[in-house]
Coordinates of C-alpha atoms in Angstrom, one line a residue:
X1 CA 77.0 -18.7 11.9
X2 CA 74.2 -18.4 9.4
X3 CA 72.5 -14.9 9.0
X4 CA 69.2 -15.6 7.2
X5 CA 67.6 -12.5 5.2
X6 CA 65.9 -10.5 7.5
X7 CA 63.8 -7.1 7.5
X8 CA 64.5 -4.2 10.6
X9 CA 62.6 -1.9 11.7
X10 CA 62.6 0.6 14.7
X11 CA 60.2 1.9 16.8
X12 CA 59.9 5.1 15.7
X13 CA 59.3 6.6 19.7
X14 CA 61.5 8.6 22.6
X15 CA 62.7 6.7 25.3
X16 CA 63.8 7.9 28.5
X17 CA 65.0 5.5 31.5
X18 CA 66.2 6.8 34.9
X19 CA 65.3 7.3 38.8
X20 CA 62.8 10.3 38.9
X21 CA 62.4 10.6 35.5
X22 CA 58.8 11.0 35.6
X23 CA 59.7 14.5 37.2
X24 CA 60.6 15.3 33.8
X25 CA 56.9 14.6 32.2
X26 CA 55.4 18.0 31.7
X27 CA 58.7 19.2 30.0
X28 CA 58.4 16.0 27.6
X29 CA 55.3 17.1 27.0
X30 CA 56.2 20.4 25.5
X31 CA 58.8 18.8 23.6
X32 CA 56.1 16.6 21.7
X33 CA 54.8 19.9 21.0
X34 CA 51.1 18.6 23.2
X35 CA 48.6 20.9 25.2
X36 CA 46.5 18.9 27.4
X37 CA 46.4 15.1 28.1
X38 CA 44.0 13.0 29.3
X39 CA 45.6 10.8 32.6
X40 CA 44.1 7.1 32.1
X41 CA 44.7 4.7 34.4
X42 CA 43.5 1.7 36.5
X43 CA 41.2 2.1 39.6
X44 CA 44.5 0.3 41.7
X45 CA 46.6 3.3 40.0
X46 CA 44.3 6.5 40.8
X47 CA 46.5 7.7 43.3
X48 CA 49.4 7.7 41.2
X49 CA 48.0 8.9 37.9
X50 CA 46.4 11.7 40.3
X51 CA 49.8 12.4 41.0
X52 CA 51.0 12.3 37.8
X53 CA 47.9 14.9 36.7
X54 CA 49.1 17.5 39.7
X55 CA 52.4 17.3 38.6
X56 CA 51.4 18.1 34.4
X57 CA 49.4 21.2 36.2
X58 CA 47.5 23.1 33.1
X59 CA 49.0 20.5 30.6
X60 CA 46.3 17.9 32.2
X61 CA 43.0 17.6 30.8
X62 CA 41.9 15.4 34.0
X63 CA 41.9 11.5 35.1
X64 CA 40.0 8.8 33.7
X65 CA 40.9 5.8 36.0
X66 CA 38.7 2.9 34.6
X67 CA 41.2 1.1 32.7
X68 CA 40.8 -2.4 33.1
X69 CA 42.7 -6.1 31.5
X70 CA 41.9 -7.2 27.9
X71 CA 40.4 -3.3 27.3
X72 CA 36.6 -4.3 27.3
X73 CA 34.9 -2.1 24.6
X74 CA 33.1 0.1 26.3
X75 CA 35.4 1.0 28.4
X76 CA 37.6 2.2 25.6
X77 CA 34.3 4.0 23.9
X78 CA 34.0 5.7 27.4
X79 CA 37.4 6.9 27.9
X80 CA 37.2 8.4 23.8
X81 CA 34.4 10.0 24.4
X82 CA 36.1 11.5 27.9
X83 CA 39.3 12.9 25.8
X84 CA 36.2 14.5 23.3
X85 CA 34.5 16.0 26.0
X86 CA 37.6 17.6 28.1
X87 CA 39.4 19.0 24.4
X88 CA 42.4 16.9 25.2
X89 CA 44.8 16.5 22.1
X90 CA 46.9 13.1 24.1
X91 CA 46.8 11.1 26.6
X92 CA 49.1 9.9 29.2
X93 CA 48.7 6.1 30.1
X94 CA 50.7 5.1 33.5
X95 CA 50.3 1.9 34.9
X96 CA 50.3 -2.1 33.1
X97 CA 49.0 -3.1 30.2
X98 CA 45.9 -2.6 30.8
X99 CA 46.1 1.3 31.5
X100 CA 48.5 1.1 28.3
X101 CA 46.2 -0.9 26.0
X102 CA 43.3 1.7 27.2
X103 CA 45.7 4.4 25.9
X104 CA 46.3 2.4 22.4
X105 CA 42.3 2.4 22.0
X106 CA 41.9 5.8 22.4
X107 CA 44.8 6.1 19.9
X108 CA 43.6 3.6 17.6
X109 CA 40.0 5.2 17.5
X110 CA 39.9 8.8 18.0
X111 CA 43.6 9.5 16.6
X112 CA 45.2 10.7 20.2
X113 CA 49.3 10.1 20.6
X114 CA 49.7 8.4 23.6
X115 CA 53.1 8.9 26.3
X116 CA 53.5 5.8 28.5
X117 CA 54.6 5.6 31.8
X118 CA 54.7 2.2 32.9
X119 CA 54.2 1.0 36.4
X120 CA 54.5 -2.6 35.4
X121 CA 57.0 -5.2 33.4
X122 CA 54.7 -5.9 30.7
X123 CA 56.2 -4.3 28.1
X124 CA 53.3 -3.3 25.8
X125 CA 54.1 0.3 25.8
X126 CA 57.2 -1.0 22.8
X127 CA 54.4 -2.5 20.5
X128 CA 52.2 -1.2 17.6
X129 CA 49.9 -4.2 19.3
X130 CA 46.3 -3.5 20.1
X131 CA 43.8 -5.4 21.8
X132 CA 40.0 -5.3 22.4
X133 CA 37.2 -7.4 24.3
X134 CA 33.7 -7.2 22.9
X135 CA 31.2 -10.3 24.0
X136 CA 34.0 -12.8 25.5
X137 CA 36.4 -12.0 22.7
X138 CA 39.7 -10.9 22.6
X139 CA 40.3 -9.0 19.4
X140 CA 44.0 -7.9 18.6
X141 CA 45.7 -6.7 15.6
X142 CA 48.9 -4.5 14.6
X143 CA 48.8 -0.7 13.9
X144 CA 52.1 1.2 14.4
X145 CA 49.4 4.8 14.8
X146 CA 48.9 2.9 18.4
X147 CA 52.7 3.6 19.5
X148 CA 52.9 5.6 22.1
X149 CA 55.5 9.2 20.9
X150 CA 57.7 8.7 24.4
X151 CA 57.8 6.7 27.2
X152 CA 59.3 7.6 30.4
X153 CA 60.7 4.1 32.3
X154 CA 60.9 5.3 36.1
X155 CA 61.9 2.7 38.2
X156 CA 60.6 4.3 41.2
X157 CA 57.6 4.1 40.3
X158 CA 57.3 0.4 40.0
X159 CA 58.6 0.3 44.0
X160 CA 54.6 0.2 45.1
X161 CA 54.1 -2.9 42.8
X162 CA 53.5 -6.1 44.6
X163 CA 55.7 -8.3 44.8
X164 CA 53.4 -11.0 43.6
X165 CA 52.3 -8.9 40.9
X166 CA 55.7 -8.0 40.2
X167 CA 57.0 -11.2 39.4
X168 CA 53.9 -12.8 37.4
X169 CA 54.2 -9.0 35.1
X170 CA 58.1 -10.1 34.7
X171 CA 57.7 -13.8 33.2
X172 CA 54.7 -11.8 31.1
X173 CA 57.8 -10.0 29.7
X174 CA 59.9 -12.8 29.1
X175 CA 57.4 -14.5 27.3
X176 CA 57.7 -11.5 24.7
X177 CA 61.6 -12.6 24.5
X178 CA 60.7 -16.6 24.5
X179 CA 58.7 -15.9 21.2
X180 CA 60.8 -13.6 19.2
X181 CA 63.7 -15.5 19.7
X182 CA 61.7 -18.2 16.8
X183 CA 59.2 -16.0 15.2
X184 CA 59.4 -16.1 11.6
X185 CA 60.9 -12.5 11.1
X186 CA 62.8 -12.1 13.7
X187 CA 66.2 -10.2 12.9
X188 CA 70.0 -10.5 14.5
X189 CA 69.4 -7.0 16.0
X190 CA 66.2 -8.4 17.8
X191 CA 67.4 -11.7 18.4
X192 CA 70.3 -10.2 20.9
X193 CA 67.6 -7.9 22.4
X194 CA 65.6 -10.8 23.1
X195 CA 68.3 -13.0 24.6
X196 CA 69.8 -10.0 26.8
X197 CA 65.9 -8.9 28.0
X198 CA 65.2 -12.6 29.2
X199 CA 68.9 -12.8 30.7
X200 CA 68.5 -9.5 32.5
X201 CA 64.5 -10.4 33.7
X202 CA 65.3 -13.8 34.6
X203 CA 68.2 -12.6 36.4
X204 CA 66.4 -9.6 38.4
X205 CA 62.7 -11.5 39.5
X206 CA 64.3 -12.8 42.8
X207 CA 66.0 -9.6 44.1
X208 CA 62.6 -7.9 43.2
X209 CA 61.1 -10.6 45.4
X210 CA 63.1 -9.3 48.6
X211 CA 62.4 -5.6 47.7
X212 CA 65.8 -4.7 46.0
X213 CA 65.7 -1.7 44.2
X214 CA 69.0 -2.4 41.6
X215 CA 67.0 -5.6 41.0
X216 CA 63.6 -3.7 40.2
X217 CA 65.8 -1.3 38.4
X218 CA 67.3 -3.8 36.1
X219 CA 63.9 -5.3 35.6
X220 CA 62.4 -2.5 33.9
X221 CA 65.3 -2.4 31.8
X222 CA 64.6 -5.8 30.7
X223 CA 60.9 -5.5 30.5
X224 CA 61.5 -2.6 27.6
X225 CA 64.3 -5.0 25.6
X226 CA 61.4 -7.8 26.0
X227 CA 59.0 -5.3 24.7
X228 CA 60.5 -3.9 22.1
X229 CA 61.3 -7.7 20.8
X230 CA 57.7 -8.5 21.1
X231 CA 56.5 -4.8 18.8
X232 CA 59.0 -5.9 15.9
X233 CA 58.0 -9.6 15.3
X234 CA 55.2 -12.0 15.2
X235 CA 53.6 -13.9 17.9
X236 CA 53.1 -17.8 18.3
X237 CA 51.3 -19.7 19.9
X238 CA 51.9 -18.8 23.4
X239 CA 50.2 -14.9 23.1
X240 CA 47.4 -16.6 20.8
X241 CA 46.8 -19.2 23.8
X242 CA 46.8 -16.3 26.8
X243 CA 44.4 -14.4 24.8
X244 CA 41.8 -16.7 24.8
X245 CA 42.4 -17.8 28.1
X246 CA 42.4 -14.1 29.0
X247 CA 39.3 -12.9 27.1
X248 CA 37.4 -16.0 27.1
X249 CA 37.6 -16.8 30.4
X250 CA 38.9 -13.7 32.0
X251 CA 42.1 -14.8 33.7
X252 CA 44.0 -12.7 34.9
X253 CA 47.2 -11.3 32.2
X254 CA 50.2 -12.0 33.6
X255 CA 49.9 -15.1 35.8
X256 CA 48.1 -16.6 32.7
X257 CA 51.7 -15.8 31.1
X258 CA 53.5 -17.2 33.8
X259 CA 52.0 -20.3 33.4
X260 CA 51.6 -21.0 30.3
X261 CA 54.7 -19.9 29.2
X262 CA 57.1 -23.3 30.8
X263 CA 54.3 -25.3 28.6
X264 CA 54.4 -23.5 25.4
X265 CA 58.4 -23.5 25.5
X266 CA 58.9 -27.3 25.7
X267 CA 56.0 -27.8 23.1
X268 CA 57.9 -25.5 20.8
X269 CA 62.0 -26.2 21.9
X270 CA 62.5 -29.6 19.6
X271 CA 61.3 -27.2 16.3
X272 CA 63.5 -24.0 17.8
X273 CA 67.2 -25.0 18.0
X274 CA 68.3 -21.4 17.9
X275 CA 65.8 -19.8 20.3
X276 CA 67.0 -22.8 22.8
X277 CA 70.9 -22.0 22.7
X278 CA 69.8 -18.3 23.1
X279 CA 67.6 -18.7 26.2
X280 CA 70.4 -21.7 27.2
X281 CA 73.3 -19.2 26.9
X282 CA 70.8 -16.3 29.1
X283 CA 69.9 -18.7 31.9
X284 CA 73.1 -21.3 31.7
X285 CA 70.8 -24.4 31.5
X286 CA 70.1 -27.0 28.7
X287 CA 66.0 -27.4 29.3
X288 CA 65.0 -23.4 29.2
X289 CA 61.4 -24.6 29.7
X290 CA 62.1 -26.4 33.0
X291 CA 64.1 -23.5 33.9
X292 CA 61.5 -21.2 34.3
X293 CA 59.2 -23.8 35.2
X294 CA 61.3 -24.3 38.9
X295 CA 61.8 -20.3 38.9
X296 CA 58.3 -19.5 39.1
X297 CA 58.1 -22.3 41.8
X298 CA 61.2 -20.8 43.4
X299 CA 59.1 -17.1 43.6
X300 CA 55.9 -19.0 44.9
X301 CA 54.8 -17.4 41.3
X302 CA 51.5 -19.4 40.0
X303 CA 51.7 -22.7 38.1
X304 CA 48.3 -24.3 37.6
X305 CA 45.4 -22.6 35.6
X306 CA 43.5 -24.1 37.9
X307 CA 44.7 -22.2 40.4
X308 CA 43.4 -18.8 38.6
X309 CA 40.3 -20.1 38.2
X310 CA 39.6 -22.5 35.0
X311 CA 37.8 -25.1 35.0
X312 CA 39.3 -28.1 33.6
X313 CA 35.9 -28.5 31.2
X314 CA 37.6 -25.8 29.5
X315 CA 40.4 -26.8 27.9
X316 CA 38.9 -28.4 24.5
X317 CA 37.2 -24.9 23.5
X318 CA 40.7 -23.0 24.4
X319 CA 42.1 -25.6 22.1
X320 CA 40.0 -25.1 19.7
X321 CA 40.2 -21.2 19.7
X322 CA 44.4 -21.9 19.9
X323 CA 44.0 -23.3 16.0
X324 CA 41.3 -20.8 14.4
X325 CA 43.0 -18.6 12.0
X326 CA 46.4 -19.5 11.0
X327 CA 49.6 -18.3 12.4
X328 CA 53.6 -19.2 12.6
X329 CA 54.6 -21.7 15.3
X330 CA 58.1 -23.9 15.4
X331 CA 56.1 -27.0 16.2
X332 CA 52.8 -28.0 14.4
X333 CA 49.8 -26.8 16.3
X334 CA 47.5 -29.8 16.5
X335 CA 44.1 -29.9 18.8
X336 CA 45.4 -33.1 20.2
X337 CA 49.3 -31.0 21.2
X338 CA 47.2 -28.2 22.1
X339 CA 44.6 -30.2 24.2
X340 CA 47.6 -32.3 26.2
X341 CA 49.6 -28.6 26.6
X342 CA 46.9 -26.8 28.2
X343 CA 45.9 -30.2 30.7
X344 CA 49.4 -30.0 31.8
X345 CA 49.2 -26.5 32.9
X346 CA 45.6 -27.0 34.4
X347 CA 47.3 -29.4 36.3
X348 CA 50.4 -27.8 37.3
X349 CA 52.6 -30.2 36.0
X350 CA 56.1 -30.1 34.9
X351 CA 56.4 -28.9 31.5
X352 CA 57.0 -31.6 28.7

């Protein structure tokens, strides 16, 4: 075995996984030594982050449920200007990424530490990664003051998920694995993460299709192993191709993920030796990209773009988008590679 130099370094955040451990919140709250905090979440999620606000009693400032996916703009202006208004020194973000990305912008632009409760598999509670939408764009960058200080992984709350929604959010979080398994500074330490959070996801998506609550259970634990791979290395081509699919076009997060990922994979496998034995060893197969190509067939998951709405007229200026500012990838990323990737995937082709 060859260890190449490498560079680790933790998340510096509280993490606390366990049934019912949301019960728990307004006594974490003290312990961050925070007064009042601002509940944002989703309009599908008001129920719960109403609950969660009851539950904080006087250390909740009130709801803001108008997050939304790829965290237009004004929608993180709006919820800023909220926490201003109501004196709240934090927020608490429950739900997906998109309630959790809402909570990083308020971080990111008014200074608020964020706790995140996550509802969903998508991981982005683990990473200093922020993103924004202004005018069709999706802009995203790297700030470690967007971290949330604790997150509470309750797998109870993820029961109400649907089951559709529950799968597509799970290959979202192996795609986090899939691409630090060959980012350039990927580590040993994060490499193992990466190949037990796809193992463990891969493993639990079809007992959360039949409603199994071990299964859902051992899904959030993968989702945070995937997420924390994905908030201590660089992304590829894969998360540069969803977000232009996603704030270009507005398709929706995850399934874009869950298709795009099978494509990206077998673009990428013949440059990433390593990442393949990985992913071969989690899933005990010798085409990883094919792998979770059938899966997400076997889940009735989505496989065609077209399916979520792009037109096929589309694909050049996605391609084009895919090679604007440079960025690690195994494989070369050529318009032409690019291009043929994203037709498969309109199509709903077989990867490779």
């Amino acid at each position: 075995m060859t260890v190449h130099p490498f560079t680790y370094d933790a998340a510096p955040m509280r993490v606390r996984f366990g049934a019912g451990v949301v019960e728990e919140l307004p006594a974490e709250i003290g312990v961050l030594g925070l007064r009042r905090a601002l509940v944002l979440c989703s309009p599908e999620q008001e129920e719960t982050g109403r609950a969660i606000s009851r539950a904080l009693g006087a250390h909740s400032a009130g709801v803001l449920a108008e997050a939304r996916m790829h965290v237009p703009v004004e929608v993180a202006r709006r919820a800023r200007d909220r926490a201003a208004d109501l004196g709240a020194d934090s927020c608490v973000a429950v739900g997906g990424g998109s309630a959790i990305g809402l909570g990083k912008a308020v971080a990111l632009e008014h200074g608020l530490p964020v706790v995140a409760v996550p509802t969903t598999y998508a991981g982005s509670e683990m990473t200093p990664v922020w993103g924004l939408t202004e005018n069709g764009r999706k802009r995203t960058g790297k700030d470690r003051k967007v971290l949330p200080v604790s997150v509470l992984y309750d797998p109870e709350l993820t029961v109400g998920l649907p089951v559709g929604l529950s799968i597509t959010s799970g290959f979202n979080a192996i795609a986090h694995a899939v691409e630090a398994l060959y980012a350039p500074d990927r580590s040993p330490i994060v490499s193992l993460m990466a190949q037990e959070g796809a193992r463990a996801m891969a493993e639990a998506l079809p007992g959360v299709a039949v409603g199994d609550f071990a299964a859902r259970t051992a899904a959030l634990y993968g989702s945070w192993l995937c997420g924390a791979c994905l908030g201590a290395t660089t992304m590829s081509l894969h998360h540069k191709l969803c977000h232009a699919l996603g704030g270009t076009l507005d398709l929706p997060h995850a399934p874009t993920h869950t298709v795009v990922l099978p494509h990206v994979l077998a673009y990428n496998q013949d440059a990433a030796p390593d990442a393949v034995d990985a992913l071969s060893r989690a899933w005990s197969t010798r085409d990883p990209a094919r792998r979770l190509w059938d899966l997400a067939g076997e889940l009735g998951a989505p496989r065609s773009l077209r399916e979520l709405g792009m037109a096929e007229s589309d694909i050049g200026r996605i391609a084009e988008q895919a090679l604007r500012d440079p960025y690690a990838n195994p494989a070369p990323v050529t318009y032409e590679g690019v291009a043929e990737l994203l037709r498969a995937a309109w199509r709903g082709e077989p990867p490779g």
